[in-house]
mmCIF file of C-alpha atoms in Angstrom:
data_model
loop_
_atom_site.group_PDB
_atom_site.id
_atom_site.type_symbol
_atom_site.label_atom_id
_atom_site.label_comp_id
_atom_site.label_asym_id
_atom_site.label_seq_id
_atom_site.Cartn_x
_atom_site.Cartn_y
_atom_site.Cartn_z
ATOM 1 C CA TYR A 1 -0.013 0.013 0.050
ATOM 2 C CA SER A 2 1.505 3.312 -1.166
ATOM 3 C CA THR A 3 0.616 6.422 0.864
ATOM 4 C CA ARG A 4 2.884 8.775 -1.111
ATOM 5 C CA ASP A 5 4.260 10.043 2.290
ATOM 6 C CA ILE A 6 7.917 10.981 2.646
ATOM 7 C CA GLY A 7 9.606 9.990 5.853
ATOM 8 C CA LYS A 8 12.855 9.182 7.462
ATOM 9 C CA LEU A 9 14.056 6.758 10.078
ATOM 10 C CA ASP A 10 16.332 7.915 12.821
ATOM 11 C CA ALA A 11 19.133 5.888 14.433
ATOM 12 C CA GLU A 12 16.736 4.343 16.868
ATOM 13 C CA GLY A 13 14.335 3.245 14.111
ATOM 14 C CA PHE A 14 11.614 5.840 14.766
ATOM 15 C CA LEU A 15 9.747 6.939 11.642
ATOM 16 C CA TYR A 16 9.191 10.692 11.086
ATOM 17 C CA ILE A 17 6.640 11.658 8.374
ATOM 18 C CA GLN A 18 7.926 14.719 6.632
ATOM 19 C CA GLY A 19 5.205 15.267 4.068
ATOM 20 C CA ARG A 20 3.732 14.100 0.851
ATOM 21 C CA LYS A 21 5.652 13.062 -2.185
ATOM 22 C CA ASP A 22 3.557 15.330 -4.523
ATOM 23 C CA GLU A 23 4.388 18.356 -2.299
ATOM 24 C CA ALA A 24 8.121 17.797 -2.248
ATOM 25 C CA ILE A 25 10.135 20.685 -3.788
ATOM 26 C CA ASN A 26 12.954 19.958 -6.314
ATOM 27 C CA VAL A 27 15.419 22.816 -6.373
ATOM 28 C CA GLY A 28 18.407 22.278 -8.695
ATOM 29 C CA GLY A 29 18.095 18.504 -8.488
ATOM 30 C CA LYS A 30 17.763 18.385 -4.635
ATOM 31 C CA THR A 31 14.495 17.587 -3.056
ATOM 32 C CA MET A 32 13.218 18.805 0.271
ATOM 33 C CA SER A 33 9.897 18.603 2.095
ATOM 34 C CA PRO A 34 8.153 21.985 2.609
ATOM 35 C CA PHE A 35 7.549 20.965 6.212
ATOM 36 C CA GLU A 36 11.311 20.781 6.822
ATOM 37 C CA VAL A 37 11.831 24.262 5.559
ATOM 38 C CA GLU A 38 8.936 25.457 7.670
ATOM 39 C CA SER A 39 10.474 24.037 10.821
ATOM 40 C CA TYR A 40 13.540 26.175 10.224
ATOM 41 C CA LEU A 41 11.272 29.297 9.817
ATOM 42 C CA ARG A 42 9.376 28.659 12.988
ATOM 43 C CA PRO A 43 11.656 30.513 15.422
ATOM 44 C CA TYR A 44 11.659 33.604 13.226
ATOM 45 C CA LEU A 45 7.933 33.681 12.403
ATOM 46 C CA ALA A 46 6.497 32.789 15.769
ATOM 47 C CA GLY A 47 3.502 35.223 15.489
ATOM 48 C CA THR A 48 2.820 34.669 11.854
ATOM 49 C CA LYS A 49 0.774 32.067 9.950
ATOM 50 C CA TYR A 50 2.847 30.875 7.014
ATOM 51 C CA HIS A 51 3.554 27.987 4.687
ATOM 52 C CA VAL A 52 6.239 27.137 2.093
ATOM 53 C CA CYS A 53 5.541 25.939 -1.330
ATOM 54 C CA GLY A 54 7.413 25.360 -4.523
ATOM 55 C CA ALA A 55 6.931 27.408 -7.672
ATOM 56 C CA ASP A 56 8.548 27.185 -11.222
ATOM 57 C CA ASP A 57 11.887 28.936 -11.350
ATOM 58 C CA PRO A 58 11.126 32.131 -13.309
ATOM 59 C CA ASP A 59 14.710 31.942 -14.668
ATOM 60 C CA GLY A 60 14.123 28.450 -15.764
ATOM 61 C CA ILE A 61 17.360 27.173 -14.182
ATOM 62 C CA LEU A 62 16.535 25.371 -10.841
ATOM 63 C CA GLY A 63 13.263 23.678 -11.748
ATOM 64 C CA ASP A 64 11.496 25.011 -8.563
ATOM 65 C CA ILE A 65 12.210 27.740 -6.202
ATOM 66 C CA MET A 66 11.078 27.910 -2.521
ATOM 67 C CA VAL A 67 8.279 30.545 -1.894
ATOM 68 C CA LEU A 68 7.362 31.613 1.584
ATOM 69 C CA CYS A 69 3.629 32.332 1.735
ATOM 70 C CA ILE A 70 2.554 34.516 4.743
ATOM 71 C CA LYS A 71 -0.972 35.093 5.735
ATOM 72 C CA GLU A 72 -1.479 38.903 5.770
ATOM 73 C CA PRO A 73 -0.241 41.019 7.387
ATOM 74 C CA TRP A 74 3.488 40.671 7.835
ATOM 75 C CA GLY A 75 3.962 41.479 11.574
ATOM 76 C CA GLU A 76 7.434 40.257 12.360
ATOM 77 C CA PRO A 77 10.229 42.550 13.651
ATOM 78 C CA LEU A 78 12.590 41.079 10.940
ATOM 79 C CA SER A 79 12.429 42.250 7.482
ATOM 80 C CA TRP A 80 12.274 39.771 4.604
ATOM 81 C CA ASP A 81 15.961 40.388 3.795
ATOM 82 C CA GLU A 82 16.969 39.876 7.495
ATOM 83 C CA LEU A 83 15.033 36.632 7.581
ATOM 84 C CA ARG A 84 16.848 35.316 4.486
ATOM 85 C CA THR A 85 20.193 36.361 5.980
ATOM 86 C CA ASN A 86 19.508 34.458 9.283
ATOM 87 C CA LEU A 87 18.559 31.333 7.293
ATOM 88 C CA GLN A 88 21.883 31.224 5.449
ATOM 89 C CA SER A 89 23.523 29.599 8.376
ATOM 90 C CA LEU A 90 20.808 27.030 8.841
ATOM 91 C CA LEU A 91 19.765 25.897 5.352
ATOM 92 C CA PRO A 92 21.491 25.058 2.045
ATOM 93 C CA ARG A 93 21.143 28.011 -0.181
ATOM 94 C CA ALA A 94 18.795 26.315 -2.510
ATOM 95 C CA PHE A 95 16.326 25.758 0.249
ATOM 96 C CA ILE A 96 16.170 29.355 1.486
ATOM 97 C CA PRO A 97 12.906 30.837 0.151
ATOM 98 C CA LYS A 98 13.709 32.939 -2.857
ATOM 99 C CA ALA A 99 10.480 34.806 -2.851
ATOM 100 C CA ALA A 100 7.830 35.728 -0.348
ATOM 101 C CA VAL A 101 4.125 36.579 -0.938
ATOM 102 C CA LEU A 102 1.346 37.943 1.265
ATOM 103 C CA VAL A 103 -1.788 35.734 1.104
ATOM 104 C CA PRO A 104 -5.204 37.015 2.237
ATOM 105 C CA GLU A 105 -6.331 33.445 3.096
ATOM 106 C CA MET A 106 -4.608 30.097 2.844
ATOM 107 C CA PRO A 107 -6.472 27.621 0.522
ATOM 108 C CA LEU A 108 -7.765 24.974 2.824
ATOM 109 C CA THR A 109 -9.920 21.829 2.389
ATOM 110 C CA THR A 110 -13.202 21.346 4.162
ATOM 111 C CA ASN A 111 -11.159 19.491 6.796
ATOM 112 C CA GLY A 112 -8.968 22.512 7.347
ATOM 113 C CA LYS A 113 -5.850 21.049 5.642
ATOM 114 C CA LEU A 114 -3.683 23.218 3.537
ATOM 115 C CA GLN A 115 -4.056 22.717 -0.209
ATOM 116 C CA ARG A 116 -0.312 23.243 -0.907
ATOM 117 C CA LEU A 117 -0.727 22.333 -4.649
ATOM 118 C CA LEU A 118 -3.399 25.030 -5.085
ATOM 119 C CA LEU A 119 -1.233 27.514 -3.112
ATOM 120 C CA ARG A 120 1.584 26.730 -5.643
ATOM 121 C CA LYS A 121 -0.783 27.318 -8.455
ATOM 122 C CA HIS A 122 -2.011 30.651 -7.121
ATOM 123 C CA VAL A 123 1.652 31.762 -6.513
ATOM 124 C CA GLU A 124 2.566 30.789 -10.104
ATOM 125 C CA MET A 125 -0.516 32.668 -11.396
ATOM 126 C CA GLY A 126 0.651 35.868 -9.540
ATOM 127 C CA LEU A 127 -2.479 36.107 -7.492
ATOM 128 C CA TYR A 128 -0.552 37.164 -4.272
ATOM 129 C CA ARG A 129 1.424 40.447 -3.575
ATOM 130 C CA LYS A 130 5.169 39.922 -3.360
ATOM 131 C CA ILE A 131 7.157 41.155 -0.381
#
């Protein structure tokens, strides 16, 4: 039975689910779960609702880029540039969000789960204001 979930086993054999295969983001041939990137953002965006999604690289080089989607308004003391600078010591460069957008409402299912693929589609269509 295939669930299309991505996970990893730690040294003690515990399984950690990291996301869905269809939500994985491939940046320059390297794949990362958006949940993993979001975990690095958590200390910097404590008072903000946000999600990460992939989007087609507008330069056509990397395949995808990471996009930080923030539910309006941006209310953090750090600027977007300061946030990116802080992430440079934590994440490989490819996985630092290259763009950020303000989202009036996150697209959710009737169960309240994020529709990450729809979020990506809206980002790629330019429906959200860039930071």
